[in-house]
mmCIF file of C-alpha atoms in Angstrom:
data_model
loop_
_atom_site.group_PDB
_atom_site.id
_atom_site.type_symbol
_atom_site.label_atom_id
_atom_site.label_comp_id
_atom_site.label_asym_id
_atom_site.label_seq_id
_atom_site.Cartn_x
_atom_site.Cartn_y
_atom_site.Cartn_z
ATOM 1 C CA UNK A 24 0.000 0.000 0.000
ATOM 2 C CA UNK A 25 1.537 3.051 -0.794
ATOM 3 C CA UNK A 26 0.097 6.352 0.738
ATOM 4 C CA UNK A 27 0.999 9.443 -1.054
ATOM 5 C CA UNK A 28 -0.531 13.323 -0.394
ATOM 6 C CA UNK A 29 -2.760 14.557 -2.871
ATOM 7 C CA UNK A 30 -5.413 17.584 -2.683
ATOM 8 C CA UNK A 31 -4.497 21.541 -3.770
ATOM 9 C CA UNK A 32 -4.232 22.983 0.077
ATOM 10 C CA UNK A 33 -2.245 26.018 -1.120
ATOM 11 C CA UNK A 34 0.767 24.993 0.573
ATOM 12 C CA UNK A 35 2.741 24.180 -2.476
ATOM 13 C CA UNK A 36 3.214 21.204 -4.400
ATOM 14 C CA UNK A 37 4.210 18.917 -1.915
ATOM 15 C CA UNK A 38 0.726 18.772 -0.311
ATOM 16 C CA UNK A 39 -0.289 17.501 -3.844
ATOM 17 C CA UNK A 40 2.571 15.544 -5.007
ATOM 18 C CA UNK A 41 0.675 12.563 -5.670
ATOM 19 C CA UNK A 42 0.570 12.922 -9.345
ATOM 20 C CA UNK A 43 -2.336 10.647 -10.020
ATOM 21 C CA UNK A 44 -2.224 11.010 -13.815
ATOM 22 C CA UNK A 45 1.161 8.901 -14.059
ATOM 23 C CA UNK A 46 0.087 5.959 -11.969
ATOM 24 C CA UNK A 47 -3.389 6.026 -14.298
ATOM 25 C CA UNK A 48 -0.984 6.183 -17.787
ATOM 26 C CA UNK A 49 0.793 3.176 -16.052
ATOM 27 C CA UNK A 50 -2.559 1.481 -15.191
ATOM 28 C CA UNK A 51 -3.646 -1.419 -17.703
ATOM 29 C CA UNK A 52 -4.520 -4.590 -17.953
ATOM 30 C CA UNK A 53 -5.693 -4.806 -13.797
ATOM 31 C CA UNK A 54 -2.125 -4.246 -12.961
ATOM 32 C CA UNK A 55 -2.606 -2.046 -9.792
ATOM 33 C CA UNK A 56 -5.032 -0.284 -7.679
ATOM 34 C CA UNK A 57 -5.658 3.177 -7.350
ATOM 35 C CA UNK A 58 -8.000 4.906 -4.560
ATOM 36 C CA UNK A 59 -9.561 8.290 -3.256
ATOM 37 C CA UNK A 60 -11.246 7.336 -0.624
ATOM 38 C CA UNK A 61 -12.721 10.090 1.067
ATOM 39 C CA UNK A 62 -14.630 8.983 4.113
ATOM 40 C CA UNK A 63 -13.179 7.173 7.345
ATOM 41 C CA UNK A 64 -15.070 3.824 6.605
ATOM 42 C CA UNK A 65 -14.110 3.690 2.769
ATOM 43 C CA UNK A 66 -10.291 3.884 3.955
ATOM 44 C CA UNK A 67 -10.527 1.252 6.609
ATOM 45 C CA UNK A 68 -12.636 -0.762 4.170
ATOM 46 C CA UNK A 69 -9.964 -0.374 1.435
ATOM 47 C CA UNK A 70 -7.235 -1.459 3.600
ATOM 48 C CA UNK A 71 -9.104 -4.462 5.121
ATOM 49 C CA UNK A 72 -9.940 -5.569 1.602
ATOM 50 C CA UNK A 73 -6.498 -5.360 0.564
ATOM 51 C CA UNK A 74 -5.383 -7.603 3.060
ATOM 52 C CA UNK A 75 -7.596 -9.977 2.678
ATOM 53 C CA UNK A 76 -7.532 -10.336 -1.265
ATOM 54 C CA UNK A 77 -5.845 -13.432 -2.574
ATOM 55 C CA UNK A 78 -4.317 -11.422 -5.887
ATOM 56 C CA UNK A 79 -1.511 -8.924 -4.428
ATOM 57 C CA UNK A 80 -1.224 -6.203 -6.479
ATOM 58 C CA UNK A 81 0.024 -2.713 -5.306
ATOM 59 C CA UNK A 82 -2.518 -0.285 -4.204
ATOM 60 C CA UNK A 83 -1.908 3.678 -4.739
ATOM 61 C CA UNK A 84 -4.174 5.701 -1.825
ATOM 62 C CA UNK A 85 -4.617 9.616 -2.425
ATOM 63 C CA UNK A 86 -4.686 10.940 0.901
ATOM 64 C CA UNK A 87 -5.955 14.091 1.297
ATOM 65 C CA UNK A 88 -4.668 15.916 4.331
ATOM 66 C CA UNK A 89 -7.045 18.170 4.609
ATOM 67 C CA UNK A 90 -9.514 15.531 5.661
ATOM 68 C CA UNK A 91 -7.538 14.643 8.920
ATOM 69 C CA UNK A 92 -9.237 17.518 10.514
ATOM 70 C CA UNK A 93 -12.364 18.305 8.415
ATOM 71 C CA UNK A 94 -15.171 18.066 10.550
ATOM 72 C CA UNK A 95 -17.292 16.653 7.911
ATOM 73 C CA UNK A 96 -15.014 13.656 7.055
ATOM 74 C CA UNK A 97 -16.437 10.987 9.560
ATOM 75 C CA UNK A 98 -18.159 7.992 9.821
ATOM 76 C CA UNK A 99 -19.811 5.750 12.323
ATOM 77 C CA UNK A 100 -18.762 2.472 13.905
ATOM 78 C CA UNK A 101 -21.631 1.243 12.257
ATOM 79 C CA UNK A 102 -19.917 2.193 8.897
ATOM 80 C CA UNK A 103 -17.040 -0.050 9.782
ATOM 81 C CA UNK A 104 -19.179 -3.080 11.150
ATOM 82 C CA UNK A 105 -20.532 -6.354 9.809
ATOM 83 C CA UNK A 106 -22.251 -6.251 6.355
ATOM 84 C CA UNK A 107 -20.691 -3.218 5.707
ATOM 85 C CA UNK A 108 -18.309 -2.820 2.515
ATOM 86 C CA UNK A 109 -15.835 -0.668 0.162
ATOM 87 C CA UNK A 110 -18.039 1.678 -1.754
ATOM 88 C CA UNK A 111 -16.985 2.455 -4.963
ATOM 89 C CA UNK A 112 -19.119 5.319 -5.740
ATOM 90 C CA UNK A 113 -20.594 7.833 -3.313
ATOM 91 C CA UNK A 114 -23.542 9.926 -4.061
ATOM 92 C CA UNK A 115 -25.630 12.969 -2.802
ATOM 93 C CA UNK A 116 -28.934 13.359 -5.084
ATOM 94 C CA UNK A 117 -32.248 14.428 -4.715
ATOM 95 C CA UNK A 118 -35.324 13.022 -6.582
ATOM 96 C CA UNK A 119 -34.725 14.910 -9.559
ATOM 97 C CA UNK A 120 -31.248 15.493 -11.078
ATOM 98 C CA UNK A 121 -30.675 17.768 -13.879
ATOM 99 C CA UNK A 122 -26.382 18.050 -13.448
ATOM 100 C CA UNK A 123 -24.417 15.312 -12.153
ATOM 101 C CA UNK A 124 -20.851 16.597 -10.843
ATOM 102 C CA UNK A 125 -18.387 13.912 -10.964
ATOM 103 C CA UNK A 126 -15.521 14.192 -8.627
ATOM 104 C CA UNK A 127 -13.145 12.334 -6.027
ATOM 105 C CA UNK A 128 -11.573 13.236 -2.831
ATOM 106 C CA UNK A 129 -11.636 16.368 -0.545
ATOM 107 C CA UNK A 130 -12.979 18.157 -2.911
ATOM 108 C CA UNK A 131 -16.836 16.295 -2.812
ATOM 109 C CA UNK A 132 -17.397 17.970 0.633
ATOM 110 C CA UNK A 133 -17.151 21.923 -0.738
ATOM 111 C CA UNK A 134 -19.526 20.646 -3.288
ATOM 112 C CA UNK A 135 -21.773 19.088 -1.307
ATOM 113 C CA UNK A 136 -21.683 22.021 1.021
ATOM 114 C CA UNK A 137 -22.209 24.323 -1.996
ATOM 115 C CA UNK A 138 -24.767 22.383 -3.260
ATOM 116 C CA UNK A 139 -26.608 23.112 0.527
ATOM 117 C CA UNK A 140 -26.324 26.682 0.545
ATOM 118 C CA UNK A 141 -27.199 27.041 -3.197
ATOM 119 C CA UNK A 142 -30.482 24.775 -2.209
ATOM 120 C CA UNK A 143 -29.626 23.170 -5.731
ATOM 121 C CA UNK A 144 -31.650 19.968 -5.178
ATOM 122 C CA UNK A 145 -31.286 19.431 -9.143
ATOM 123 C CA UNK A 146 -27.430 18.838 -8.778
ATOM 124 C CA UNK A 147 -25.975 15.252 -8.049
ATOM 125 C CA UNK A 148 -22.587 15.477 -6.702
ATOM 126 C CA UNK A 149 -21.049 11.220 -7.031
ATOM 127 C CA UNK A 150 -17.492 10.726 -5.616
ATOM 128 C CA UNK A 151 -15.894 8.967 -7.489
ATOM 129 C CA UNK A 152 -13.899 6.791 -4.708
ATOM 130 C CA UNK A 153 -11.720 4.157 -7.065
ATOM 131 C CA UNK A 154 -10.596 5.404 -9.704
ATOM 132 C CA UNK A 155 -8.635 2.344 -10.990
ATOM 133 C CA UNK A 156 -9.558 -0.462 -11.643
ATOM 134 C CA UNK A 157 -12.786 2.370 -12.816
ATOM 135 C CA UNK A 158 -15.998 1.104 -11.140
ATOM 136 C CA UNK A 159 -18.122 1.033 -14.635
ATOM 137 C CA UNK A 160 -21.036 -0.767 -13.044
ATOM 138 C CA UNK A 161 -21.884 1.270 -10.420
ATOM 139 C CA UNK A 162 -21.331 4.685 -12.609
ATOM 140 C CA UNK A 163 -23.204 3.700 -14.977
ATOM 141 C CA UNK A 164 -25.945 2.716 -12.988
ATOM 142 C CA UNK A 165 -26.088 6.502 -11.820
ATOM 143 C CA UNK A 166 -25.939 7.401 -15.433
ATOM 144 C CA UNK A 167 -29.151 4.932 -16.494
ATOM 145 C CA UNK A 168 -31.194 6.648 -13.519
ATOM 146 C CA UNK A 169 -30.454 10.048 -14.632
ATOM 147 C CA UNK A 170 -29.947 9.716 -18.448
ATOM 148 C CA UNK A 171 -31.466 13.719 -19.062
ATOM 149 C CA UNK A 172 -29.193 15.025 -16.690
ATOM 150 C CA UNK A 173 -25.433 16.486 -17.809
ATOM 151 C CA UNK A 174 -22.384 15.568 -16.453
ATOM 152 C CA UNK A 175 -19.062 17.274 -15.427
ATOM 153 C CA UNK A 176 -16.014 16.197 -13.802
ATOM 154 C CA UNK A 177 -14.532 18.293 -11.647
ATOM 155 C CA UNK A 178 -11.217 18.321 -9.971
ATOM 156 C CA UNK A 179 -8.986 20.747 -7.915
ATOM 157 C CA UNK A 180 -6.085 19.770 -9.897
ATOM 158 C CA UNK A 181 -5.045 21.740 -13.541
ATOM 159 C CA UNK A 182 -6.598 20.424 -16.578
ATOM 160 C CA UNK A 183 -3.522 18.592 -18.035
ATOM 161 C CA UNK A 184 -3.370 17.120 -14.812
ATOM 162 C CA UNK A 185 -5.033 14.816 -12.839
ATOM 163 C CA UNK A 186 -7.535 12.076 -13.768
ATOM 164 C CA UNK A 187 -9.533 14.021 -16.022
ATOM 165 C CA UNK A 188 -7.173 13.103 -19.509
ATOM 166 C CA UNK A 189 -7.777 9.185 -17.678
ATOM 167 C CA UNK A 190 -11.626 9.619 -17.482
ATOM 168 C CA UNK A 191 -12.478 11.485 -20.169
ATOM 169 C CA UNK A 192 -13.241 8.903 -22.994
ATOM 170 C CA UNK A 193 -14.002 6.556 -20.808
ATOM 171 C CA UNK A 194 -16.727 8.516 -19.096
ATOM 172 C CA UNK A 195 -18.011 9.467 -22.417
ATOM 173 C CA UNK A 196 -18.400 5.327 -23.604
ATOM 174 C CA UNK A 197 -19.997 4.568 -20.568
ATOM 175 C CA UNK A 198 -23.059 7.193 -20.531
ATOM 176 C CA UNK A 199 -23.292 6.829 -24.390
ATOM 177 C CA UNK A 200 -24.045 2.763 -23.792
ATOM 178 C CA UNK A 201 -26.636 3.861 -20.832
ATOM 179 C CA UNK A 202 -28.327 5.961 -23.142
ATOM 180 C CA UNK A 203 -28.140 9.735 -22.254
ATOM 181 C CA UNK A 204 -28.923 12.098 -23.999
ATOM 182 C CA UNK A 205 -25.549 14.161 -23.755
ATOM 183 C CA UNK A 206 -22.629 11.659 -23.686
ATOM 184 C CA UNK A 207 -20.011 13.988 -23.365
ATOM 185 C CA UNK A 208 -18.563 15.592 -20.449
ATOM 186 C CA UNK A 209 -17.402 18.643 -19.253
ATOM 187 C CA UNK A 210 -14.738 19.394 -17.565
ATOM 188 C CA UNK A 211 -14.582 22.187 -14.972
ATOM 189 C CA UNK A 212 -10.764 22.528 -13.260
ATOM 190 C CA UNK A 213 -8.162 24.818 -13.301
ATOM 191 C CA UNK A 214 -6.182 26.225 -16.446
ATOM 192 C CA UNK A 215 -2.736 24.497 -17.759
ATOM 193 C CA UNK A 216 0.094 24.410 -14.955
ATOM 194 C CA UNK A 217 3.582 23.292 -15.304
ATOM 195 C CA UNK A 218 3.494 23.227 -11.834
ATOM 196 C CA UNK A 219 0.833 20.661 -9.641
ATOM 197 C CA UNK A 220 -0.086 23.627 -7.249
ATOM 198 C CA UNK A 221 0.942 26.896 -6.534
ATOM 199 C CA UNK A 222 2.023 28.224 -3.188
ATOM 200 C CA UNK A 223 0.204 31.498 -2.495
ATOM 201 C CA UNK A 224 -2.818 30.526 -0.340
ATOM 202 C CA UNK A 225 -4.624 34.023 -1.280
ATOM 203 C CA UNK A 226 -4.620 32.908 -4.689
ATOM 204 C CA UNK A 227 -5.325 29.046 -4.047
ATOM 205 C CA UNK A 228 -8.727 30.341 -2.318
ATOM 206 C CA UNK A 229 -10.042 32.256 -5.075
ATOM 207 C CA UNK A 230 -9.091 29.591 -7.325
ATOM 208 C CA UNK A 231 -10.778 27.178 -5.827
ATOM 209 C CA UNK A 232 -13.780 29.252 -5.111
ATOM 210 C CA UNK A 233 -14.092 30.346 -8.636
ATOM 211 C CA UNK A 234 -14.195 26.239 -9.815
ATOM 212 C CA UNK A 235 -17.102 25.249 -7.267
ATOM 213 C CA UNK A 236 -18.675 28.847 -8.826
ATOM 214 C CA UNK A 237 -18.404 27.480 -12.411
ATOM 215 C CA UNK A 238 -19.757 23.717 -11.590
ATOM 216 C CA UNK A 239 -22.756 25.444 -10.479
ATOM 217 C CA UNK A 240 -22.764 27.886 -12.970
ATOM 218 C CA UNK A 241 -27.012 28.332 -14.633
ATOM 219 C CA UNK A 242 -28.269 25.760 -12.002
ATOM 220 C CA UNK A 243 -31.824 28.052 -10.380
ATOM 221 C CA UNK A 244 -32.133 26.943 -6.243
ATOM 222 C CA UNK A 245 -35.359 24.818 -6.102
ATOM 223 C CA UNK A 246 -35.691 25.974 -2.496
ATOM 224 C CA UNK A 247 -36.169 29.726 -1.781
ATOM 225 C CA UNK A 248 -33.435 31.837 -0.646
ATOM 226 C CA UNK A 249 -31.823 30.841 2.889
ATOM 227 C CA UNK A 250 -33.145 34.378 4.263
ATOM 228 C CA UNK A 251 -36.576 34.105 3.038
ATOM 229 C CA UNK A 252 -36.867 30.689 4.909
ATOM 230 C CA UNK A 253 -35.973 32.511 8.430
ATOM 231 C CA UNK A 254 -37.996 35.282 7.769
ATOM 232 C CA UNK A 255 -41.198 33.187 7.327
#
């Protein structure tokens, strides 16, 4: 198992030094594993499976540190107890989805959080939690149930970077085979970098505030504005 930082922190690279998109070019074949597991449970999960799997085959963990002291990255001991299992895929939907925002690690939670405050109901945020071997059943389940709805990734990480050059096609095969309407994906990260992440946190914040803007970008709330709701 090898643990390696990853998640834009504004710190500098060597909070996100993980470089995902090179173990995903060397990924073929079910040669490795790669995870982003972004809940408590998922990581013990991941680590108990790997254990007890018969095939050894190295396992690549993006660990986000960030998420050692978020206090919306924990789980119950129910999570971790009998019957319980690796998920895959993580979702937060409504009944009625008219975006889905794909994404993976620390990121999920300023979505989700977003996603609150906006009252955008419409907007499915799914995590994507392995990202090698790619969990194609389970996504494109997601994909048959919402088949109208359009789909980004998104990622903290610059667009020549990260999984996104990984997912793209792949992304695109499976939603065109479960029949939606708009098989292509968008892509909402940050512009071409030489560099995995800068080192100015003033400019990391408005960065990454400027991304969650533009995944939400022309979804309407479907509940009335936070103020109106304490004023009644």
């Amino acid at each position: 198992v090898i643990l390696l930082p990853h998640g834009l922190e504004g710190q500098g690279p060597e909070h996100s030094s993980a470089r995902p998109e090179r173990f995903l070019q060397m990924a073929a074949r079910d040669n490795i594993r790669v995870a982003h597991p972004s809940t408590p449970a998922n990581y013990f999960h991941l680590l108990r499976r790997q254990m007890l799997r018969r095939d050894r085959k190295a396992l690549v963990v993006l660990s986000p540190k960030t998420l050692l002291r978020l206090p919306a990255a924990v789980s119950t001991l129910a999570d971790c107890a009998p019957g319980t299992a690796f998920q895959p895929v993580i979702a937060t939907a409504g009944a009625r989805v008219e975006r889905i925002l794909l994404c993976s690690g620390k990121l999920a939670y300023e979505l989700e959080r977003e996603r609150a405050e906006r009252g955008a109901e419409a907007v499915a945020v799914v995590r994507l939690e392995m990202l090698y071997p790619l969990p194609d059943a389970a996504l494109s389940a997601f994909f048959r149930r919402w088949p109208g709805a359009s789909c980004a990734w998104v990622q903290e990480e610059p667009c020549n970077l990260g999984a996104w050059t990984y997912l793209d096609r792949r992304l695109e095969a499976l939603r065109a085979a479960a029949g939606c309407a708009e098989p292509r994906v968008a892509c909402v990260a940050r512009d071409e970098a030489a560099s995995p992440a800068g080192s100015f946190h003033g400019d990391h914040e408005a960065d990454q505030r400027r991304l969650v803007e533009r995944a939400f970008a022309g979804i309407a709330a479907s509940l009335p504005p936070r103020e109106t709701i304490a004023a009644d």
